[in-house]
Every structure is written in structure tokens, then in C-alpha cells.
């Protein structure tokens, strides 16, 4: 880290401290809001990269995908709503970069009706274009079908029964890539990127009942829950939140929005930690003052 | 009959799925049709109808409010316009024009990427401001349990960010690994396993109650 960057960090931390002091003095929470906005916007305008270490869970996912034979078939799910795109989309993008670099065939799908098919379509086509991949031969978007438990279970018997057509309405029987992908037996690995409890079903139905290895990308608030599945060997790696996405971007050497977002996330987290500490110091000082006044 | 029939359907559906789980495909086929995938495709079709039911319900409620000029009826007009603007072009087959359907370049796709996604992201992003404000005003170490929660939260928050890792590694290079081993893969994992097993047992008990007709809240009872 250069001296200029260290000075820049010190200055923006001091700015946050001043805003926190103002919030304390005036009791106006808008100073807090302004500080958060400042810490989110400033790193976007001024590039201040931070070194990111790789967690064992992200490494496990990367190694599992990297260890697949070239031209393997991988299912990538887009089980997330637009509200969590900042965390989840970079995971999908990094995974697609990794898969297309390895010439894997990618089958995408979603269990989210609100935008899932559109997100899958947009993200996959953007990354596929970079590698010259062709729809129908190298990747297919199955789209959305209602009732996720039935969808996950049903694909174990026959993908075509659940998805007679792809997202654009083309019958699966007319898509070359789908000729030898009939059910989970035709899929070598699943990367489930999600912002909801669908991950539990990918594990309990698809991994446990059909034996397909499942790696995941989940939001930061969900990540602690899934350490239990990693410990049990039911989950093959996990990307937790934007940090997990940044780790995968680093591993596949494709720095994207998650890597850029690390500085903003670091600053906002630190600001929240300092806010908690300051709030508690004030609380204890006030309590001590009250006790002294009443002579306890 | 209004309650008996749904209970019978629920029992038979649940029983069939449990029973078929233990049978290999050759023993669970009738005239060459495998029962399990057949029933599951019924479930997805029924799921589609429930979505339709939701749309009909939201249109009816909002239309009635607009018709009666209830408070905030203008917002309900916006809801109705949004529903039809998204749904109608998506339902029309893309074979008529690339503007229809849900594929790339369609009206639905444009509305989703340029209106829906930014609006939902904005709503979610606003949480950060409230969390920061709440952290300053409400997250207090009032009791021993709250203090433990607070200290753990601060340690994990630091561990999950690059800047925090630099701070923690500055104290001792092994601290990030110790957090991963003892907090996330230790205490956290043990508690999460308890929660997951408890929730699974609860779900099994609830399924049994529904199948046996003890639980009837899904029928509005």
C-alpha cells in the first residue's frame, strides 16, 4: 500500500470521525446517513484497492470447479432477487468466467420468478460473448418454473419433464447441448448462487439424494448458516457475501464489481463498528453519571 | 365435504410422495409412466396456477380500492399499471415480435433491467443507512448476553472485510484463522446444526399434521 493511499484512508476515516462527533453533539442522525453515503460513494470515485485474502471455503469451491475435467457440464443457478445483485451477480460472473475458461458447458436456471430469467440471460450472454461461446452449444438458459421443491426433485428424473422448453420457448429436444443432459446424471457440478433458503433444498434434495456435488454463493447474512453443511461435507465450498465474490474474482483473475466494492464495504463496516463502540461509551458514561447523581 | 376433500387430497399426495421415495422406478410405473416425475410435473402446474391466483387477487383488491377512491388510491393505480405493463408484453408470444415474451430485448426485459432491478436494489441499499444509525443508537452492551453478542458481531464484521483482516493480522497473524476455526467452524457451526435439525423435525411434524388433517390453517380454518 502506497503512502498516498494510507494518507487518503486516514483522511476519510477522520472525515467519518467528524461526522460521528457531529451526530453525537446534535443528535441528528442525518450525519450518520451522510457518513455512510460518503463511504460508499468515495471509493467508487477514487480507486483505493485493498489486499483480499482467500477464505478456505472460497478456495474449496474454486479447487472443485478447477478440478473438473474440461468440457464438463455445470449447472449455475440464479436464485436471487434484484435487491441483492450487488452481492450475488459478481459471484455468477466470476463463476461463468471460470467455467467458460475451462470450456465447460453451462446450464443456467432460476427458482425466482421476479427477474431470475432476465438476470441469468443478461449475465450469461455478456460473459459468453467474451469467450465466443454459442447459445445452445455451450450454454443454455432453462429459465423459471414454479414450485422449487418439485422442480429440484423433478429434474432428478427428467429435466425435460420439468422444463419442456428453454427460457426462449425452444423445445429442449431441439437444443444440441441438451442431447446428453437428461437429468442430474448428466451434470458434473452445481454452483447455486442464492439469496434465500433454496440452498437448503439444493443440499437436502440434489446433493443428498442424487449425489451431485453442490458449491454455493450466498449473501453475507446467510453464510454462517451454511458452515454446517460444509463441515458435514454436503457442500463443496461457499462464497459468502461480496467478500466471497471478491475472493472468487481474485482466484479466476477477473477483478469486477465485488473487488471494487471491498473498499466501500470495509469503510462502512469500520464506521458501524466505531459507531457501536462510541454509542456504548456514551451509554456507560451516561449511566455512570446517573448513578452518581442518585448516589448509588 | 368442503374440508374433507382437501384433507383426503393432502393425505394421498403426501403419502404417494413418501411411498414413491422408497420405490425404484420399475416398481412405481403405471403403463410405462413413472409416477414420481408425473406427480412432480402436476405440482409445478399447480404452482403456476397459484401465481395466477396471486395476480387475480392483487388486481381485484387494488381495483376495488381505486373504484372506491380509498386513501392512497393513486398508488394503487401505479400498481395496476405496473402489473399490466410487465405482464401483458411478457405473455404475448415472442414469435409475434422480439419486443414480446421475456427474452433479451423484450419490453419485459427492458422494464426489469432498467426499472425493477434498480428500484429493488435501492430499497435494499437503504437498509445500510438504518443499520448504521441503529448501531449508533441501539446496539448496547446492557446485559452479559448482549455484550457477548456485540463482541462476537464486531469480531466477525472485522474478519469479513479486508481492512479488518489487516487490523486483526496486525495484532497477531493467526487471528483471522482462529476466528474461522473457533467461531465460524466451531460455535457457529454447532448452533446452526441445532437450528437446522430442529427446523427439519418441525417441518416433518407439520407435514404429518397436514397429512392427517390435524393442521387445517391452509384451508383458512
XYZ file of N, CA and C in Angstrom, chain A residues 1 9 13 20 23-24 29 32-34 36-37 50-53 55-57 81-85 87 113-119 121-122 125 144-147 149-151 153-154 157-158 161-162 167-168 200 209-210 223-232 239-241 243-244 247 262-263 265-273 275-276 278-280 282-284 287, chain B residues 17 21 34 36-51 86 94 102-104 106 108-110 112-113 116-126 128-143 147 150 153-167 176-177 180 184-185 188-190 192-196 199 203:
534
model
N 0.847 -1.203 0.000
C 0.000 0.000 0.000
C 0.886 1.258 0.000
N -6.684 7.124 3.196
C -7.508 6.367 4.159
C -7.619 7.109 5.490
N -11.099 8.464 7.118
C -11.500 7.965 8.453
C -11.725 9.167 9.394
N -19.386 11.530 12.865
C -19.912 10.802 14.023
C -19.991 11.728 15.242
N -22.932 13.916 14.833
C -24.169 13.173 15.124
C -24.392 13.081 16.633
N -23.303 12.867 17.367
C -23.386 12.780 18.826
C -23.756 14.133 19.436
N -29.454 12.239 13.186
C -28.973 11.005 12.561
C -28.590 11.197 11.089
N -25.062 10.579 10.327
C -24.713 9.155 10.152
C -25.008 8.744 8.707
N -26.192 9.137 8.215
C -26.570 8.787 6.836
C -25.546 9.359 5.857
N -25.138 10.610 6.119
C -24.196 11.254 5.208
C -22.853 10.507 5.223
N -22.338 7.308 5.848
C -22.474 6.040 5.109
C -22.439 6.311 3.604
N -23.177 7.346 3.179
C -23.196 7.689 1.747
C -21.790 8.057 1.275
N -7.707 -2.700 -1.856
C -7.249 -3.321 -0.612
C -6.855 -4.771 -0.893
N -5.829 -5.288 -0.197
C -5.479 -6.701 -0.407
C -6.572 -7.607 0.167
N -7.006 -8.593 -0.624
C -8.063 -9.511 -0.175
C -7.483 -10.905 -0.005
N -7.678 -11.489 1.169
C -7.185 -12.856 1.389
C -8.265 -13.839 0.926
N -10.569 -17.087 1.594
C -11.068 -17.938 2.683
C -10.995 -19.405 2.266
N -10.903 -20.334 3.223
C -10.844 -21.770 2.863
C -12.077 -22.220 2.078
N -13.245 -21.612 2.359
C -14.493 -22.029 1.684
C -14.461 -21.633 0.199
N -32.936 -12.370 -6.029
C -33.761 -11.223 -6.432
C -32.858 -10.046 -6.810
N -33.397 -9.084 -7.556
C -32.574 -7.928 -7.944
C -32.025 -7.144 -6.754
N -32.702 -7.243 -5.592
C -32.259 -6.449 -4.435
C -30.862 -6.834 -3.952
N -30.439 -8.061 -4.208
C -29.119 -8.482 -3.718
C -28.092 -8.616 -4.852
N -28.385 -7.976 -5.981
C -27.485 -8.103 -7.140
C -26.040 -7.720 -6.813
N -24.264 -8.241 -4.290
C -23.505 -9.344 -3.691
C -23.439 -10.561 -4.604
N -39.130 -16.104 -9.653
C -39.889 -15.595 -10.804
C -39.553 -14.149 -11.138
N -39.252 -13.362 -10.100
C -39.047 -11.933 -10.332
C -37.651 -11.652 -10.876
N -37.539 -11.714 -12.172
C -36.297 -11.309 -12.805
C -35.234 -12.365 -12.952
N -35.381 -13.491 -12.248
C -34.362 -14.539 -12.343
C -33.980 -14.868 -13.781
N -34.963 -15.145 -14.645
C -34.617 -15.489 -16.034
C -33.902 -14.354 -16.763
N -34.321 -13.114 -16.490
C -33.688 -11.968 -17.161
C -32.250 -11.786 -16.704
N -32.028 -11.947 -15.394
C -30.665 -11.790 -14.870
C -29.770 -12.880 -15.467
N -30.120 -14.545 -18.218
C -29.958 -14.293 -19.649
C -28.899 -13.201 -19.890
N -29.062 -12.097 -19.169
C -28.165 -10.941 -19.379
C -26.717 -11.280 -18.986
N -25.057 -14.186 -21.188
C -24.734 -13.779 -22.563
C -23.560 -12.796 -22.597
N -37.357 -20.146 -15.640
C -38.036 -20.317 -14.348
C -39.213 -21.282 -14.449
N -39.388 -22.072 -13.409
C -40.601 -22.877 -13.248
C -41.055 -22.761 -11.806
N -42.366 -22.726 -11.611
C -42.914 -22.537 -10.264
C -42.711 -23.768 -9.387
N -42.727 -23.529 -8.089
C -42.659 -24.569 -7.057
C -41.307 -25.278 -7.024
N -39.393 -26.909 -4.922
C -39.107 -28.258 -4.403
C -39.407 -29.293 -5.491
N -40.560 -29.124 -6.157
C -40.927 -30.049 -7.236
C -39.948 -29.941 -8.403
N -39.470 -28.726 -8.674
C -38.530 -28.524 -9.781
C -37.209 -29.252 -9.493
N -36.604 -31.664 -7.353
C -36.811 -33.117 -7.263
C -37.065 -33.693 -8.667
N -37.908 -32.999 -9.427
C -38.300 -33.499 -10.751
C -37.139 -33.596 -11.718
N -35.345 -36.902 -12.156
C -35.878 -37.927 -13.063
C -35.731 -37.489 -14.520
N -36.190 -36.261 -14.798
C -36.139 -35.786 -16.175
C -36.212 -34.262 -16.216
N -39.090 -33.055 -18.511
C -40.454 -33.076 -17.977
C -40.750 -31.769 -17.258
N -39.764 -31.264 -16.517
C -39.953 -30.019 -15.766
C -39.828 -28.810 -16.691
N -35.714 -20.937 -21.845
C -36.318 -19.648 -21.476
C -36.948 -18.926 -22.669
N -36.431 -19.177 -23.864
C -36.976 -18.502 -25.053
C -38.084 -19.300 -25.722
N -30.850 -24.797 1.108
C -31.133 -25.988 1.921
C -31.673 -27.121 1.049
N -29.739 -36.712 -2.213
C -30.495 -37.786 -2.862
C -29.911 -38.203 -4.211
N -29.250 -37.266 -4.904
C -28.739 -37.611 -6.242
C -27.205 -37.598 -6.319
N -24.422 -16.687 5.082
C -23.224 -17.540 5.099
C -23.032 -18.337 6.397
N -23.187 -17.728 7.583
C -22.929 -18.525 8.815
C -23.738 -19.818 8.883
N -24.977 -19.787 8.383
C -25.829 -20.980 8.431
C -25.204 -22.161 7.696
N -24.512 -21.878 6.590
C -24.081 -22.964 5.712
C -22.720 -23.563 6.057
N -22.084 -23.031 7.102
C -20.860 -23.678 7.568
C -21.169 -25.098 8.046
N -22.409 -25.292 8.520
C -22.820 -26.622 8.989
C -22.765 -27.639 7.846
N -23.197 -27.249 6.656
C -23.187 -28.163 5.507
C -21.759 -28.397 5.006
N -20.930 -27.362 5.087
C -19.528 -27.530 4.653
C -18.824 -28.507 5.593
N -19.069 -28.323 6.890
C -18.458 -29.212 7.884
C -18.885 -30.653 7.696
N -20.135 -30.849 7.235
C -20.648 -32.205 7.046
C -20.226 -32.798 5.697
N -19.136 -19.170 -1.316
C -18.735 -17.765 -1.400
C -19.686 -17.000 -0.503
N -19.159 -16.335 0.508
C -20.032 -15.628 1.453
C -20.024 -14.138 1.213
N -21.124 -13.606 0.697
C -21.282 -12.165 0.513
C -20.347 -11.594 -0.537
N -17.543 -10.227 -0.112
C -16.148 -10.641 0.126
C -15.883 -11.974 -0.584
N -16.828 -12.895 -0.495
C -16.688 -14.187 -1.172
C -16.600 -14.006 -2.673
N -13.244 -12.737 -3.540
C -12.247 -13.812 -3.447
C -12.249 -14.647 -4.733
N -15.000 -3.830 -2.243
C -14.387 -4.189 -0.959
C -14.004 -2.969 -0.123
N -13.528 -1.924 -0.805
C -13.105 -0.727 -0.063
C -14.316 -0.078 0.601
N -17.168 -1.466 1.351
C -17.684 -2.343 2.409
C -16.805 -2.265 3.658
N -15.495 -2.236 3.457
C -14.570 -2.134 4.593
C -14.834 -0.856 5.382
N -14.951 0.256 4.643
C -15.122 1.544 5.319
C -16.457 1.602 6.069
N -17.530 1.101 5.436
C -18.847 1.156 6.097
C -18.859 0.225 7.322
N -18.270 -0.971 7.191
C -18.197 -1.879 8.343
C -17.429 -1.222 9.490
N -16.282 -0.637 9.162
C -15.481 0.002 10.214
C -16.255 1.141 10.864
N -16.973 1.892 10.030
C -17.761 3.013 10.564
C -18.835 2.490 11.527
N -19.477 1.382 11.139
C -20.510 0.809 12.016
C -19.883 0.315 13.329
N -18.718 -0.323 13.230
C -18.035 -0.816 14.444
C -17.690 0.358 15.374
N -19.155 3.238 15.379
C -20.427 3.792 15.881
C -20.925 3.005 17.087
N -20.828 1.672 16.995
C -21.258 0.816 18.113
C -20.403 1.119 19.348
N -18.604 3.860 20.054
C -18.870 5.217 20.571
C -20.218 5.247 21.290
N -21.221 4.627 20.669
C -22.561 4.581 21.277
C -22.526 3.934 22.648
N -21.723 2.879 22.810
C -21.631 2.181 24.098
C -20.867 2.996 25.133
N -20.720 6.232 25.271
C -21.656 7.294 25.699
C -22.687 6.710 26.665
N -23.201 5.533 26.333
C -24.213 4.880 27.179
C -23.674 4.633 28.588
N -22.437 4.118 28.684
C -21.879 3.818 30.010
C -21.548 5.091 30.795
N -24.796 6.361 32.117
C -25.288 5.513 33.210
C -24.503 5.783 34.504
N -46.009 -39.377 -2.271
C -44.623 -38.912 -2.424
C -43.686 -39.645 -1.462
N -40.824 -42.447 -2.767
C -39.416 -42.184 -2.459
C -38.654 -43.486 -2.199
N -43.786 -43.172 -15.268
C -43.246 -43.113 -13.901
C -44.080 -42.146 -13.069
N -43.586 -40.755 -9.984
C -42.977 -39.626 -9.256
C -42.792 -38.391 -10.151
N -42.105 -38.510 -11.322
C -41.980 -37.303 -12.165
C -43.337 -36.777 -12.638
N -44.291 -37.709 -12.826
C -45.620 -37.289 -13.272
C -46.279 -36.392 -12.206
N -46.229 -36.863 -10.959
C -46.832 -36.078 -9.873
C -46.100 -34.744 -9.707
N -44.762 -34.783 -9.837
C -43.993 -33.544 -9.683
C -44.315 -32.534 -10.777
N -44.596 -33.031 -11.991
C -44.973 -32.072 -13.045
C -46.360 -31.489 -12.759
N -47.242 -32.273 -12.105
C -48.531 -31.720 -11.663
C -48.294 -30.586 -10.660
N -47.340 -30.848 -9.761
C -47.067 -29.840 -8.711
C -46.625 -28.520 -9.331
N -45.750 -28.575 -10.355
C -45.298 -27.320 -10.978
C -46.461 -26.625 -11.683
N -47.383 -27.417 -12.264
C -48.546 -26.812 -12.932
C -49.450 -26.142 -11.888
N -49.683 -26.837 -10.779
C -50.495 -26.245 -9.705
C -49.813 -24.979 -9.187
N -48.467 -25.027 -9.076
C -47.699 -23.854 -8.639
C -47.930 -22.674 -9.571
N -47.989 -22.925 -10.874
C -48.275 -21.873 -11.855
C -49.630 -21.241 -11.625
N -50.606 -22.080 -11.298
C -51.964 -21.561 -11.031
C -51.995 -20.704 -9.761
N -51.184 -21.064 -8.775
C -51.171 -20.254 -7.544
C -50.631 -18.852 -7.839
N -49.663 -18.760 -8.779
C -49.169 -17.437 -9.178
C -50.286 -16.628 -9.814
N -45.903 -4.938 -17.215
C -44.919 -6.032 -17.181
C -45.510 -7.320 -17.743
N -43.222 -14.489 -28.176
C -42.127 -13.762 -28.825
C -42.085 -14.025 -30.323
N -40.194 -12.882 -22.838
C -39.296 -12.458 -21.751
C -37.829 -12.511 -22.158
N -37.584 -12.722 -23.427
C -36.204 -12.867 -23.907
C -35.450 -11.544 -23.933
N -34.156 -11.607 -24.328
C -33.363 -10.378 -24.397
C -33.954 -9.401 -25.412
N -36.695 -7.723 -25.068
C -38.155 -7.595 -24.958
C -38.527 -6.436 -24.031
N -40.528 -6.561 -21.496
C -40.423 -7.073 -20.124
C -38.979 -6.980 -19.631
N -38.057 -7.427 -20.478
C -36.643 -7.449 -20.111
C -36.136 -6.026 -19.847
N -36.554 -5.091 -20.711
C -36.120 -3.694 -20.563
C -36.661 -3.103 -19.263
N -37.614 -4.684 -16.635
C -36.998 -5.335 -15.484
C -35.608 -4.758 -15.210
N -34.757 -4.724 -16.242
C -33.369 -4.294 -16.043
C -33.239 -2.808 -15.720
N -37.212 -2.134 -12.558
C -37.432 -3.027 -11.424
C -36.150 -3.279 -10.622
N -35.101 -3.704 -11.319
C -33.850 -4.050 -10.626
C -33.272 -2.847 -9.870
N -33.141 -1.653 -10.503
C -32.601 -0.516 -9.730
C -33.477 -0.132 -8.539
N -34.815 -0.220 -8.712
C -35.705 0.154 -7.598
C -35.542 -0.810 -6.424
N -35.501 -2.106 -6.724
C -35.351 -3.089 -5.638
C -33.989 -2.958 -4.961
N -32.952 -2.714 -5.760
C -31.615 -2.537 -5.192
C -31.583 -1.305 -4.292
N -32.252 -0.243 -4.722
C -32.285 0.995 -3.928
C -32.955 0.755 -2.581
N -34.098 0.067 -2.628
C -34.818 -0.219 -1.383
C -33.939 -1.005 -0.413
N -33.240 -1.999 -0.950
C -32.400 -2.856 -0.111
C -31.193 -2.071 0.421
N -30.643 -1.195 -0.448
C -29.451 -0.437 -0.058
C -29.753 0.520 1.091
N -31.009 0.963 1.173
C -31.371 1.903 2.249
C -31.208 1.282 3.637
N -28.677 -0.162 4.764
C -27.342 0.155 5.292
C -27.396 1.417 6.152
N -28.189 2.402 5.713
C -28.289 3.661 6.457
C -28.978 3.426 7.803
N -30.020 2.638 7.792
C -30.740 2.366 9.036
C -29.899 1.525 9.997
N -29.156 0.570 9.429
C -28.310 -0.274 10.293
C -27.244 0.588 10.978
N -26.621 1.482 10.185
C -25.587 2.357 10.756
C -26.166 3.225 11.865
N -27.333 3.778 11.599
C -27.978 4.646 12.592
C -28.379 3.839 13.833
N -28.936 2.653 13.605
C -29.363 1.803 14.724
C -28.159 1.332 15.537
N -27.037 1.059 14.844
C -25.827 0.622 15.543
C -25.373 1.680 16.534
N -25.464 2.928 16.118
C -25.031 4.047 16.966
C -25.991 4.254 18.144
N -27.289 4.065 17.886
C -28.289 4.449 18.894
C -28.760 3.290 19.779
N -28.745 2.039 19.235
C -29.450 0.967 19.945
C -28.617 -0.256 20.335
N -27.475 -0.488 19.684
C -26.726 -1.722 19.938
C -25.897 -1.540 21.215
N -26.478 -1.870 22.365
C -25.838 -1.583 23.654
C -25.502 -2.870 24.419
N -24.395 -2.816 25.145
C -23.984 -3.959 25.970
C -24.673 -3.863 27.337
N -25.989 -4.035 27.346
C -26.748 -3.851 28.587
C -26.665 -5.075 29.501
N -26.599 -6.267 28.909
C -26.521 -7.497 29.702
C -25.308 -8.312 29.252
N -23.596 -8.298 25.568
C -22.160 -7.979 25.447
C -21.450 -9.048 24.618
N -22.436 -8.634 21.050
C -21.803 -7.442 20.484
C -20.339 -7.698 20.148
N -20.114 -10.044 17.182
C -20.503 -9.353 15.945
C -19.367 -8.470 15.451
N -18.738 -7.749 16.360
C -17.640 -6.852 15.966
C -16.463 -7.663 15.405
N -16.132 -8.770 16.072
C -15.006 -9.597 15.603
C -15.294 -10.161 14.210
N -16.522 -10.686 14.020
C -16.868 -11.290 12.720
C -16.936 -10.220 11.627
N -17.470 -9.050 11.983
C -17.521 -7.958 10.988
C -16.118 -7.566 10.550
N -15.208 -7.497 11.503
C -13.817 -7.161 11.164
C -13.199 -8.249 10.299
N -13.499 -9.504 10.643
C -12.920 -10.658 9.939
C -13.378 -10.718 8.483
N -14.607 -10.235 8.206
C -15.167 -10.353 6.865
C -14.771 -9.225 5.915
N -13.950 -8.291 6.365
C -13.547 -7.205 5.464
C -12.029 -7.149 5.362
N -11.522 -6.784 4.181
C -10.064 -6.735 4.008
C -9.380 -5.818 5.018
N -9.991 -4.642 5.280
C -9.371 -3.704 6.206
C -9.321 -4.294 7.628
N -10.385 -5.023 7.981
C -10.438 -5.665 9.299
C -9.387 -6.751 9.416
N -9.197 -7.480 8.321
C -8.174 -8.540 8.323
C -6.785 -7.952 8.564
N -6.565 -6.771 7.954
C -5.258 -6.108 8.149
C -5.101 -5.752 9.629
N -6.189 -5.228 10.220
C -6.144 -4.831 11.637
C -5.893 -6.062 12.518
N -7.166 -14.137 12.158
C -8.228 -14.466 11.179
C -8.493 -15.973 11.081
N -7.440 -16.785 11.107
C -7.620 -18.249 11.044
C -8.313 -18.780 12.294
N -11.978 -18.116 12.026
C -12.593 -19.082 11.116
C -12.765 -20.445 11.785
N -16.556 -19.460 13.473
C -17.419 -19.854 12.354
C -17.558 -21.382 12.242
N -16.426 -22.091 12.297
C -16.494 -23.554 12.165
C -16.619 -24.259 13.516
N -20.389 -21.329 15.886
C -21.437 -21.047 14.894
C -21.981 -22.326 14.265
N -21.062 -23.212 13.860
C -21.499 -24.446 13.190
C -22.364 -25.310 14.118
N -21.944 -25.402 15.386
C -22.704 -26.223 16.342
C -24.126 -25.683 16.505
N -25.787 -23.679 14.411
C -26.532 -23.788 13.150
C -27.047 -25.211 12.933
N -26.232 -26.196 13.308
C -26.679 -27.592 13.158
C -27.918 -27.841 14.010
N -27.882 -27.325 15.233
C -29.041 -27.462 16.114
C -30.278 -26.838 15.498
N -30.104 -25.632 14.945
C -31.243 -24.922 14.333
C -31.766 -25.705 13.129
N -30.842 -26.170 12.275
C -31.258 -26.884 11.052
C -31.996 -28.183 11.404
N -35.399 -27.298 12.869
C -36.334 -26.848 11.829
C -36.813 -28.027 10.984
N -40.565 -29.258 10.473
C -41.187 -29.366 9.150
C -41.814 -30.754 8.965
